[in-house]
N, CA, C and O atoms as a GROMACS GRO file, in nm:
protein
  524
    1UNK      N    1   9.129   3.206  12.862
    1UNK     CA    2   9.040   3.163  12.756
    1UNK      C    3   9.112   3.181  12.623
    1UNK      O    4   9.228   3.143  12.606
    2UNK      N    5   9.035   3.244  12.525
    2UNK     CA    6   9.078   3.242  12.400
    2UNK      C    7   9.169   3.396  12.384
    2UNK      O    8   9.116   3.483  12.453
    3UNK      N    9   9.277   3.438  12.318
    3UNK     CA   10   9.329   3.581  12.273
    3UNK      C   11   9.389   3.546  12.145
    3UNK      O   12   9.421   3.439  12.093
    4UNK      N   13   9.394   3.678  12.106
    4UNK     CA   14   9.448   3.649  11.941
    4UNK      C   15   9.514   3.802  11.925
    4UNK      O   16   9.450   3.901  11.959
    5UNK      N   17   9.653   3.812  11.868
    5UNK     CA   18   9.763   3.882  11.880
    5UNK      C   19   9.749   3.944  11.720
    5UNK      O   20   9.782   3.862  11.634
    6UNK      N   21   9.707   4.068  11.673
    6UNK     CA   22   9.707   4.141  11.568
    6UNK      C   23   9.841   4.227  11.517
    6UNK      O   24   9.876   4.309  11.602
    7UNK      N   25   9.899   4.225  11.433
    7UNK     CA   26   9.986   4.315  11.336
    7UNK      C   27   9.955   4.384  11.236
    7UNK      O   28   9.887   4.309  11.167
    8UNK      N   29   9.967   4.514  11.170
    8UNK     CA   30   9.935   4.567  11.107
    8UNK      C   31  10.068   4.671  11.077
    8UNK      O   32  10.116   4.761  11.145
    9UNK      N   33  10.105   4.613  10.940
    9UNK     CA   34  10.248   4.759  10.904
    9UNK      C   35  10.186   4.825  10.832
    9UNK      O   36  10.227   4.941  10.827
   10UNK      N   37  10.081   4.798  10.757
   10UNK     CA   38  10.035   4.966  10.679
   10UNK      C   39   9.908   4.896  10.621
   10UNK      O   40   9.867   4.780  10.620
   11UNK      N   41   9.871   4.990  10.584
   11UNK     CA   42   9.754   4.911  10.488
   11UNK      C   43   9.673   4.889  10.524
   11UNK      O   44   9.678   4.945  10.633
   12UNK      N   45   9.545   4.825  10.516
   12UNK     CA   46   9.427   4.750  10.568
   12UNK      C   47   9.466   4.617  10.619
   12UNK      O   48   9.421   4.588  10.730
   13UNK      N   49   9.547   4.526  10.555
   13UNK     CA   50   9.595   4.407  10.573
   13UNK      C   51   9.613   4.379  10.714
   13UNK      O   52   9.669   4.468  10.778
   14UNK      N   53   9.579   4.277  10.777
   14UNK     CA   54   9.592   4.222  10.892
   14UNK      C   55   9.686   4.114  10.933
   14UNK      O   56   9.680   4.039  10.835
   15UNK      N   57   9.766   4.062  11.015
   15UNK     CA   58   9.767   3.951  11.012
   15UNK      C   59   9.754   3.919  11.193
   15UNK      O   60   9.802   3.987  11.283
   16UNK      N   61   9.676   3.797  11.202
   16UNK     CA   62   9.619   3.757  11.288
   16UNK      C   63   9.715   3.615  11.333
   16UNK      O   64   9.748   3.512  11.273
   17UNK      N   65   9.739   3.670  11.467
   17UNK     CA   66   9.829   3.482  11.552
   17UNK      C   67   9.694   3.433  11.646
   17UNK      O   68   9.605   3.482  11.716
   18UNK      N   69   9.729   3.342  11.611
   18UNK     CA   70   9.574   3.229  11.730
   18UNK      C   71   9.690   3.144  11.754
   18UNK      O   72   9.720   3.071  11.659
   19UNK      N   73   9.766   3.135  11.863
   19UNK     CA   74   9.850   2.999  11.917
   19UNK      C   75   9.902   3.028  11.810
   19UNK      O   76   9.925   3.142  11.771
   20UNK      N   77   9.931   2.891  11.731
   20UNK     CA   78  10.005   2.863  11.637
   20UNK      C   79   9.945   2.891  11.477
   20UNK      O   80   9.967   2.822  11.378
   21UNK      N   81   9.885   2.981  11.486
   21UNK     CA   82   9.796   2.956  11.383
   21UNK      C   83   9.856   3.130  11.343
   21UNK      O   84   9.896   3.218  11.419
   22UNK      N   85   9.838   3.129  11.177
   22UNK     CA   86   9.866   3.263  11.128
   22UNK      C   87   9.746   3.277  11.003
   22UNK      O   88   9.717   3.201  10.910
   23UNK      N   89   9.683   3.423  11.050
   23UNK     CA   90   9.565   3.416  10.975
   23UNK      C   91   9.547   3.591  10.901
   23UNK      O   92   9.615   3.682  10.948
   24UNK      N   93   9.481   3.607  10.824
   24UNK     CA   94   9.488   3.739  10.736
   24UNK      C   95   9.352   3.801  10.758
   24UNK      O   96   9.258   3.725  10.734
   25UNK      N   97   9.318   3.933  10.803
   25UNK     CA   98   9.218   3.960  10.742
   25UNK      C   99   9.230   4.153  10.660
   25UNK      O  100   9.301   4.249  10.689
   26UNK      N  101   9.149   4.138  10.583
   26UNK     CA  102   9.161   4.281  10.478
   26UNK      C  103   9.013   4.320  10.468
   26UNK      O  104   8.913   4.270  10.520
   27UNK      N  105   9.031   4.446  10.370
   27UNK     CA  106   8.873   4.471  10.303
   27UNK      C  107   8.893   4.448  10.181
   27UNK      O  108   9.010   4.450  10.143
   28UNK      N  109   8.795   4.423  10.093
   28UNK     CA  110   8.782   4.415   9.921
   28UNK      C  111   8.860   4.556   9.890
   28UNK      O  112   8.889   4.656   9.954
   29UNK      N  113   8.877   4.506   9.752
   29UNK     CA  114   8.988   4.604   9.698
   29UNK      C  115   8.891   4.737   9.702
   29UNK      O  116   8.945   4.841   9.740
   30UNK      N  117   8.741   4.744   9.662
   30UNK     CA  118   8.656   4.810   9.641
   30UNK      C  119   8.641   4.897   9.748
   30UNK      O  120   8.613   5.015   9.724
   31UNK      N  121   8.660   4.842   9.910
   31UNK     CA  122   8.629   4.921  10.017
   31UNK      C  123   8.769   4.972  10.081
   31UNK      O  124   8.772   4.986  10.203
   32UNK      N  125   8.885   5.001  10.005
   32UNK     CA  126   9.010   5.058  10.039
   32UNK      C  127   9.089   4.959  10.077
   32UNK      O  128   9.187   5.009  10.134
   33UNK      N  129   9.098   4.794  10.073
   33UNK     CA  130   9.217   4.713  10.105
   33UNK      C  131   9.255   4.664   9.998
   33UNK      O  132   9.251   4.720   9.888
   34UNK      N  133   9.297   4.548  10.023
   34UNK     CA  134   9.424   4.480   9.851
   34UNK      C  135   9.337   4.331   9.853
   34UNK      O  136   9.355   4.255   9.758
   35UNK      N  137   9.244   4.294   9.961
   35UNK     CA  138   9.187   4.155   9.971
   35UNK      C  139   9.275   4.055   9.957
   35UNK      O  140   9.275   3.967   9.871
   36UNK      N  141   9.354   4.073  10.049
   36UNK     CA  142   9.418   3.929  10.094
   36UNK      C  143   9.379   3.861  10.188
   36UNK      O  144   9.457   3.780  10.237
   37UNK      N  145   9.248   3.876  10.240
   37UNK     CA  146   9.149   3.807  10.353
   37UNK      C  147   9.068   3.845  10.355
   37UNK      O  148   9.030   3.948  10.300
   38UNK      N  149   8.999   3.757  10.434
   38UNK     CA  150   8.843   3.761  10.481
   38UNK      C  151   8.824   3.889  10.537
   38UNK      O  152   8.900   3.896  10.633
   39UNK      N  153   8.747   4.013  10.523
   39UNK     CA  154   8.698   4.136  10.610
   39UNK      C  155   8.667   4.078  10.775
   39UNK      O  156   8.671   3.957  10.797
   40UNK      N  157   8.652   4.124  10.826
   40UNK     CA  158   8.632   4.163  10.990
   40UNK      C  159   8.510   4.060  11.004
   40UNK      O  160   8.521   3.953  11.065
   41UNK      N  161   8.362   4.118  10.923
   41UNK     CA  162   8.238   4.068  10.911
   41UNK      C  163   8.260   3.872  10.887
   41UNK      O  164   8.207   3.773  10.939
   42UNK      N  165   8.352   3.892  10.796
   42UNK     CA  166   8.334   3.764  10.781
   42UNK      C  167   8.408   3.674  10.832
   42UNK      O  168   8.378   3.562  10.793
   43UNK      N  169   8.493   3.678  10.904
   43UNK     CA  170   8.601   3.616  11.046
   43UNK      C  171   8.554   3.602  11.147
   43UNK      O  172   8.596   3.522  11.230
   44UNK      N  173   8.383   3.734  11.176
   44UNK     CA  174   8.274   3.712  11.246
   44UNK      C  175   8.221   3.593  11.219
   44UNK      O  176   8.230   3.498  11.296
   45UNK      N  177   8.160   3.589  11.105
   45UNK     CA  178   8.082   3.476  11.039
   45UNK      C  179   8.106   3.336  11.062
   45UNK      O  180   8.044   3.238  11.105
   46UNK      N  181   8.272   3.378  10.999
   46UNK     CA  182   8.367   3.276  11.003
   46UNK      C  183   8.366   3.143  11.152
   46UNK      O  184   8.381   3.021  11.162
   47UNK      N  185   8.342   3.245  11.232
   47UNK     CA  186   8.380   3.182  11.381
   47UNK      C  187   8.225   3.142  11.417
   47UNK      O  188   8.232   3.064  11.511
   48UNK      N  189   8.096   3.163  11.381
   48UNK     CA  190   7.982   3.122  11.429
   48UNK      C  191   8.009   2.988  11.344
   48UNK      O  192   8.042   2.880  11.393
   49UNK      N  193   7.988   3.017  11.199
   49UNK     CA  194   8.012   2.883  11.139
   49UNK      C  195   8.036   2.772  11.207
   49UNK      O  196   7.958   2.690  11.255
   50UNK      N  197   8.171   2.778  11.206
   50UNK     CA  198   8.282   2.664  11.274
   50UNK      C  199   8.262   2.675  11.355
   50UNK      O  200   8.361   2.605  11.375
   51UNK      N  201   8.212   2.705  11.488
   51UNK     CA  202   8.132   2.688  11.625
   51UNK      C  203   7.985   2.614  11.602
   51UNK      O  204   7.922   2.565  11.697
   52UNK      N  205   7.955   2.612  11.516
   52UNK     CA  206   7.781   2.553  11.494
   52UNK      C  207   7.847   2.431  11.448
   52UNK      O  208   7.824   2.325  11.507
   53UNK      N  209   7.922   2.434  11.354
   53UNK     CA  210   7.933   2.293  11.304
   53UNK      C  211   8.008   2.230  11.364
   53UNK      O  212   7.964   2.117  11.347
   54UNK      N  213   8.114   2.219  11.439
   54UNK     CA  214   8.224   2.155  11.572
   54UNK      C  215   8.121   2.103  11.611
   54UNK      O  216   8.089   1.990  11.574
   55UNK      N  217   8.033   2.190  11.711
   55UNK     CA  218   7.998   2.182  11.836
   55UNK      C  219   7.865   2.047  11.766
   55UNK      O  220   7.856   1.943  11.831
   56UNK      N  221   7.786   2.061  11.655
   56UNK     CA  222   7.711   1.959  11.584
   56UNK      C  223   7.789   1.801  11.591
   56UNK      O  224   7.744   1.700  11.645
   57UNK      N  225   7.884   1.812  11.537
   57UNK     CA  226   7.934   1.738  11.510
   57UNK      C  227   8.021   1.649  11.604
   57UNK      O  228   8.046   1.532  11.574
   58UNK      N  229   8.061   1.700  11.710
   58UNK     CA  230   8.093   1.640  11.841
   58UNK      C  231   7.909   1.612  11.951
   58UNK      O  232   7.886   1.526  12.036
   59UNK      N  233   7.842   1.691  11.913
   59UNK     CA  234   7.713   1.575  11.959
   59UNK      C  235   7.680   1.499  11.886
   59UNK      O  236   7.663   1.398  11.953
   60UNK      N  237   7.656   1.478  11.781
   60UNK     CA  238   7.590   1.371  11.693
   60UNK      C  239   7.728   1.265  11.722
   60UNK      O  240   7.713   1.160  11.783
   61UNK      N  241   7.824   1.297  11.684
   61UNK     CA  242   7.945   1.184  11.737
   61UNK      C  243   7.900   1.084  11.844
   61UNK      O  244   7.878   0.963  11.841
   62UNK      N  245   7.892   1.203  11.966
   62UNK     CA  246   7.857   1.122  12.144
   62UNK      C  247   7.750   1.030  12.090
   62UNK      O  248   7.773   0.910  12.101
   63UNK      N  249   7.618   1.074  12.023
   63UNK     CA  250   7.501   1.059  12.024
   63UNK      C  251   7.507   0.895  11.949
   63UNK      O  252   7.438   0.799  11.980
   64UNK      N  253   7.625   0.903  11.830
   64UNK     CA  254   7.652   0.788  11.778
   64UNK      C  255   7.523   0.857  11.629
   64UNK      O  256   7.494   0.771  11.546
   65UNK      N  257   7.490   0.928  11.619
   65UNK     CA  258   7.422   0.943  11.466
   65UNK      C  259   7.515   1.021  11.324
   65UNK      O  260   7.605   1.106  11.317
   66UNK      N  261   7.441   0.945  11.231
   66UNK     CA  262   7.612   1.002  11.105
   66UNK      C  263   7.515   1.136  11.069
   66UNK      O  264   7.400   1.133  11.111
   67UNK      N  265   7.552   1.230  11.008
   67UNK     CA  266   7.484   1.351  10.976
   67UNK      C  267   7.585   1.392  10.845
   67UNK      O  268   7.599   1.501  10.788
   68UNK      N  269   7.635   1.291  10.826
   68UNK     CA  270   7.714   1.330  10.688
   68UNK      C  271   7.799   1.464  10.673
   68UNK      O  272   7.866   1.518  10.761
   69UNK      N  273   7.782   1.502  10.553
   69UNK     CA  274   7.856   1.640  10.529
   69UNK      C  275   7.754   1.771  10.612
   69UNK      O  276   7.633   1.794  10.619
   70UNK      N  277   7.869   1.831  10.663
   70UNK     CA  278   7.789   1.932  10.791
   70UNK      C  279   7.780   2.070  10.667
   70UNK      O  280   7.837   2.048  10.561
   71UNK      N  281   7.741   2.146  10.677
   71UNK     CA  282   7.740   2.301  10.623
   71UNK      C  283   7.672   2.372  10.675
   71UNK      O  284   7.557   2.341  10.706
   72UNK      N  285   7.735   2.514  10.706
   72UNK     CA  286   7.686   2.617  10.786
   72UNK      C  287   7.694   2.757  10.668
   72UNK      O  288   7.799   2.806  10.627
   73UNK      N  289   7.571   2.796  10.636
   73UNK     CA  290   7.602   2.923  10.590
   73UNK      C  291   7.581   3.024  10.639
   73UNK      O  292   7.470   3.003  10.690
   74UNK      N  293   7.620   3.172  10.674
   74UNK     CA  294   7.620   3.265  10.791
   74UNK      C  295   7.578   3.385  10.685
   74UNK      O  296   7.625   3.357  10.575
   75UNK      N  297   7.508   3.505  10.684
   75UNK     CA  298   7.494   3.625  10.626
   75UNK      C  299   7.465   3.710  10.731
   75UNK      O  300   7.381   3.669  10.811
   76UNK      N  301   7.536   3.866  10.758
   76UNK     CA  302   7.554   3.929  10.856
   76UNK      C  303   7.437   4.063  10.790
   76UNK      O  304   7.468   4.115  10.683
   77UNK      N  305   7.354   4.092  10.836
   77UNK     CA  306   7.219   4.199  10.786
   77UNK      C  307   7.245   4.323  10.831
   77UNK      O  308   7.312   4.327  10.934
   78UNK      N  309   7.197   4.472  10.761
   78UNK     CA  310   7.164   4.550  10.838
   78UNK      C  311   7.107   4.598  10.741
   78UNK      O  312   7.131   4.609  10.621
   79UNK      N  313   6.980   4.643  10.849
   79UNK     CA  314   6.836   4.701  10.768
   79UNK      C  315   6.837   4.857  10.752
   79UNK      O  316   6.922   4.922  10.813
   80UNK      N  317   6.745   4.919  10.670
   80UNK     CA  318   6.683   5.063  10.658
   80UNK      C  319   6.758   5.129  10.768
   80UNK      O  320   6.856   5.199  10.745
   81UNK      N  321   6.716   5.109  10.876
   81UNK     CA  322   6.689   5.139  11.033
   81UNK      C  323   6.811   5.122  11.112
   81UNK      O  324   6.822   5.155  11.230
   82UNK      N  325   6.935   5.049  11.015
   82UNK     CA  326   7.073   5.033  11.103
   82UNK      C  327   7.022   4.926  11.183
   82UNK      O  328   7.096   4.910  11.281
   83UNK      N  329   6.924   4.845  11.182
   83UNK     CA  330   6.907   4.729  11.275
   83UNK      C  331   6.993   4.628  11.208
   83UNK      O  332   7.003   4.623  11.086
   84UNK      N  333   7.073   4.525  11.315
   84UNK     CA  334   7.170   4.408  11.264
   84UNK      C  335   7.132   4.286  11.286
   84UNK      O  336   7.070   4.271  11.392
   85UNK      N  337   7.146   4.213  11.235
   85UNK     CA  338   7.078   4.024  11.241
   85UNK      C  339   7.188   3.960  11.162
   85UNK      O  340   7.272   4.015  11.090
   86UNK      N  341   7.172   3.842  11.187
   86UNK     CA  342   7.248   3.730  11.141
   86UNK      C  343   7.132   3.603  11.093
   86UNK      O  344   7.038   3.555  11.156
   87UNK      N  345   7.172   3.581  10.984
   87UNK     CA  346   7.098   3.456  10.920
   87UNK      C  347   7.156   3.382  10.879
   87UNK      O  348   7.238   3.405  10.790
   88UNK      N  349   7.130   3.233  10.944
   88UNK     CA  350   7.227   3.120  10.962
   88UNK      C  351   7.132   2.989  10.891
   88UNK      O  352   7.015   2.985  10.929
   89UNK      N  353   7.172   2.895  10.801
   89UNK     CA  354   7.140   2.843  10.785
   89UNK      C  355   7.210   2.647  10.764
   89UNK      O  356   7.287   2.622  10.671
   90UNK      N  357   7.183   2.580  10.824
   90UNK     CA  358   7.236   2.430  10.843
   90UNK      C  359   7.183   2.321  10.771
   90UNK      O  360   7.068   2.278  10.781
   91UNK      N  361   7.303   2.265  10.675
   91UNK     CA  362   7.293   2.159  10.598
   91UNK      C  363   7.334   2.025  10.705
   91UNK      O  364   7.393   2.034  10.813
   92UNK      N  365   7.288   1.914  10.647
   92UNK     CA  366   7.333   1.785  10.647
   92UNK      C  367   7.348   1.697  10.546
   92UNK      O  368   7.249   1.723  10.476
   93UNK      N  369   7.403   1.615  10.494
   93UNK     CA  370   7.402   1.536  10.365
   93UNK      C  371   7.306   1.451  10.408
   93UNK      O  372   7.210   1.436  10.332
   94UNK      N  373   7.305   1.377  10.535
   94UNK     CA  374   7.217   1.269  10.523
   94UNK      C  375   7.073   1.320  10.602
   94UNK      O  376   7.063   1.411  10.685
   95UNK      N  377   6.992   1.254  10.562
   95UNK     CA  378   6.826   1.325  10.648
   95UNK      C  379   6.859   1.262  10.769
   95UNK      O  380   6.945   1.177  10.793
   96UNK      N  381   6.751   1.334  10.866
   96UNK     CA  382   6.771   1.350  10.988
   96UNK      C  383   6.590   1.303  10.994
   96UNK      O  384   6.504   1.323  10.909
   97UNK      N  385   6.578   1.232  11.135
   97UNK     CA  386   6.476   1.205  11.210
   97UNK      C  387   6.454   1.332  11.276
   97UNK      O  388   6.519   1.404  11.352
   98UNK      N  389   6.288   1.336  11.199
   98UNK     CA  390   6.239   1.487  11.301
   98UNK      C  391   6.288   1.547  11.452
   98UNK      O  392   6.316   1.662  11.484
   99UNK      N  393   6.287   1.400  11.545
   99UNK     CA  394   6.328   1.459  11.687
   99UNK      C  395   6.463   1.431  11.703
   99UNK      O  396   6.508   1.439  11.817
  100UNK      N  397   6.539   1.400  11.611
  100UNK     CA  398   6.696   1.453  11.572
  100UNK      C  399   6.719   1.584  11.569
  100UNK      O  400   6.782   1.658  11.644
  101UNK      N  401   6.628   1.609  11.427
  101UNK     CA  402   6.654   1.750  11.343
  101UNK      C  403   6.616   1.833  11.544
  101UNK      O  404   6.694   1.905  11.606
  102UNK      N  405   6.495   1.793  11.584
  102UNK     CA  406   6.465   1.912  11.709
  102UNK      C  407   6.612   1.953  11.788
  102UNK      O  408   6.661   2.066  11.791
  103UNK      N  409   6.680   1.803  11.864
  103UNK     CA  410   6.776   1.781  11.925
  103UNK      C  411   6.885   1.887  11.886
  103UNK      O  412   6.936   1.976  11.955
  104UNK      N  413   6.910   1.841  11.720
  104UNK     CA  414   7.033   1.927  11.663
  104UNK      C  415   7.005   2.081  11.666
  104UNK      O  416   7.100   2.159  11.655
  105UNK      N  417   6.883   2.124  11.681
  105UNK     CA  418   6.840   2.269  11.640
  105UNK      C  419   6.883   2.343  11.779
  105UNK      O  420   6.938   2.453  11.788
  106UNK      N  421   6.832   2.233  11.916
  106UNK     CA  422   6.876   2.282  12.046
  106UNK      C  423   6.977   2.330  12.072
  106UNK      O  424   6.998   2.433  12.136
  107UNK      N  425   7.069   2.238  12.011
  107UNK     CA  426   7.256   2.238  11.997
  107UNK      C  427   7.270   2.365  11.981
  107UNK      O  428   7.304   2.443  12.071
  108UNK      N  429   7.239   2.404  11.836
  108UNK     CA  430   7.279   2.502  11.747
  108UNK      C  431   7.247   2.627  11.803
  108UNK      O  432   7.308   2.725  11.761
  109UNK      N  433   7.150   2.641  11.902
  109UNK     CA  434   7.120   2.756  11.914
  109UNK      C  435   7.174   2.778  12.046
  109UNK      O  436   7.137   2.888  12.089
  110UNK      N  437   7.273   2.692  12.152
  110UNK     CA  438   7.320   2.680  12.260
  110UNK      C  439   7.511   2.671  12.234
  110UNK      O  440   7.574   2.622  12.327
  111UNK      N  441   7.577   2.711  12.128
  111UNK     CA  442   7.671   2.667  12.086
  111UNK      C  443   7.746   2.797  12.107
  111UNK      O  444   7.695   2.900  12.065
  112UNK      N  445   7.869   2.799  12.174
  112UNK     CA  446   7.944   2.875  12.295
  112UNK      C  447   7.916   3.064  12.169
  112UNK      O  448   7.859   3.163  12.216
  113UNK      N  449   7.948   3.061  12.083
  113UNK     CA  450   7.946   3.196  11.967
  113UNK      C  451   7.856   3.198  11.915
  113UNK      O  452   7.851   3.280  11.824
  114UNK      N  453   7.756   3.129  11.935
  114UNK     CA  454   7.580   3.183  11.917
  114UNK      C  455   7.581   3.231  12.059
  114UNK      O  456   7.602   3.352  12.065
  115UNK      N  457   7.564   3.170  12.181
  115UNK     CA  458   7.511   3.258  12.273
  115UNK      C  459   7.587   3.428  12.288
  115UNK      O  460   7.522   3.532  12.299
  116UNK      N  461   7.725   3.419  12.284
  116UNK     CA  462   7.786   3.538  12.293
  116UNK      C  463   7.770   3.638  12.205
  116UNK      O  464   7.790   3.756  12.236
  117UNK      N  465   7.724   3.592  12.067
  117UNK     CA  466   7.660   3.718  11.983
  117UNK      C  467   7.507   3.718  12.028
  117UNK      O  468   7.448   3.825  12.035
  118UNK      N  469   7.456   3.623  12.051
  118UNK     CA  470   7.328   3.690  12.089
  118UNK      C  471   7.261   3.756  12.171
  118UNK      O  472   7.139   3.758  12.185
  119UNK      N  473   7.372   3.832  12.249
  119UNK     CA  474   7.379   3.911  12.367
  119UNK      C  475   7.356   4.042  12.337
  119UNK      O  476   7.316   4.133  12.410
  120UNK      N  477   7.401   4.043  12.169
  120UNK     CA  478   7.376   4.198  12.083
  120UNK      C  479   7.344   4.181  11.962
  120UNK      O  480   7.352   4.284  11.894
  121UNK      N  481   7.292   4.040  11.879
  121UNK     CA  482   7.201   4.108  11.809
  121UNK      C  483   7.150   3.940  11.770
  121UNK      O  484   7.215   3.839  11.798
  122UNK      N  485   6.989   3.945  11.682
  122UNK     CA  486   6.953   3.828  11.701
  122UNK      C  487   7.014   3.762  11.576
  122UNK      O  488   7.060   3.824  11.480
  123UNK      N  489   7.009   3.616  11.590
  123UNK     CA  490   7.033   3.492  11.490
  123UNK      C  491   6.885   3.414  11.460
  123UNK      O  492   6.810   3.366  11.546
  124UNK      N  493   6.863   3.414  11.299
  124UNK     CA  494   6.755   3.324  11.309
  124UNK      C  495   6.842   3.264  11.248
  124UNK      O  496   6.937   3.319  11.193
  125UNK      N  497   6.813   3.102  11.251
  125UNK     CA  498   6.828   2.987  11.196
  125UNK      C  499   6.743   2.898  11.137
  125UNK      O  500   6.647   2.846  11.194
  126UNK      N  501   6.784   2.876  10.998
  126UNK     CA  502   6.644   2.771  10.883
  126UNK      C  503   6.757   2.612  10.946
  126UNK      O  504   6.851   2.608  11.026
  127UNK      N  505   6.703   2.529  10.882
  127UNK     CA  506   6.717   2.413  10.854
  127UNK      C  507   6.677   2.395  10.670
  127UNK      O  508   6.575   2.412  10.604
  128UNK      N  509   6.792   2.360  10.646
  128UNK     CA  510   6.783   2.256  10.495
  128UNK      C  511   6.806   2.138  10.530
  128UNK      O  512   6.906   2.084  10.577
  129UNK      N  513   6.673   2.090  10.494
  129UNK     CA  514   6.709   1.900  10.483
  129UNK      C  515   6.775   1.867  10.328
  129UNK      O  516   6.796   1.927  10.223
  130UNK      N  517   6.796   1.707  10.396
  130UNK     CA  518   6.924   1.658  10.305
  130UNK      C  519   6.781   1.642  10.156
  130UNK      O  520   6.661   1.656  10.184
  131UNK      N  521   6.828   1.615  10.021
  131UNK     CA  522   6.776   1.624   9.899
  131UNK      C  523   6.744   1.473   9.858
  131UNK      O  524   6.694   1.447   9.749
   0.00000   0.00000   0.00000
């Protein structure tokens, strides 16, 4: 399946191999790194994102419907109580037919890094329609 090969010579600084791919992650200067990347949390984020919107966007493709500009915004929670959630929310540029919008919501909540985080903690998801 998927692996990803980490380095670390000092510091907080990360650097991350995916295949061919070379990627960084750090903490804010504020939480002891130099911020030359995205924190941990948000490489989390990072990867629901771009899993909601791929996986959107290769059905509406099959489906033959345009959905315009895709956007996924992700915020990672933890409450009073140390309880953790994720709040996800999905743009489209162009409006969507109600039993579209249903269709696409099915997707979204069946999309390979939603189900695997939701094994440990929940995701709600809004819908923003297009303006």
């Amino acid at each position: 399946m998927s692996s990803v090969h980490l380095v670390s010579q000092s510091g907080l600084a990360q650097e991350i191999r995916a295949r061919t791919h070379v990627l960084k992650a750090d903490e804010p200067v504020g939480a002891g790194g130099t911020d030359t990347g995205p924190a941990p949390y948000e490489i989390l984020l990072s990867a629901l994102a771009a899993c909601t919107s791929l996986t959107l966007r290769m059905y509406a493709d099959r489906k033959g419907w345009d959905l315009g500009r895709i956007e996924v915004e992700a915020r990672f929670l933890r409450d009073a109580n140390g309880e953790e959630s994720i709040r996800r929310e999905v743009f489209f540029s162009l409006p969507q037919a109600a039993d579209s919008q249903e269709r696409l919501a099915a997707v979204w909540e069946k999309t390979p890094v939603t189900k695997t985080l939701k094994r440990s903690l929940p995701i709600t998801t809004t819908f923003r329609p297009a303006e």
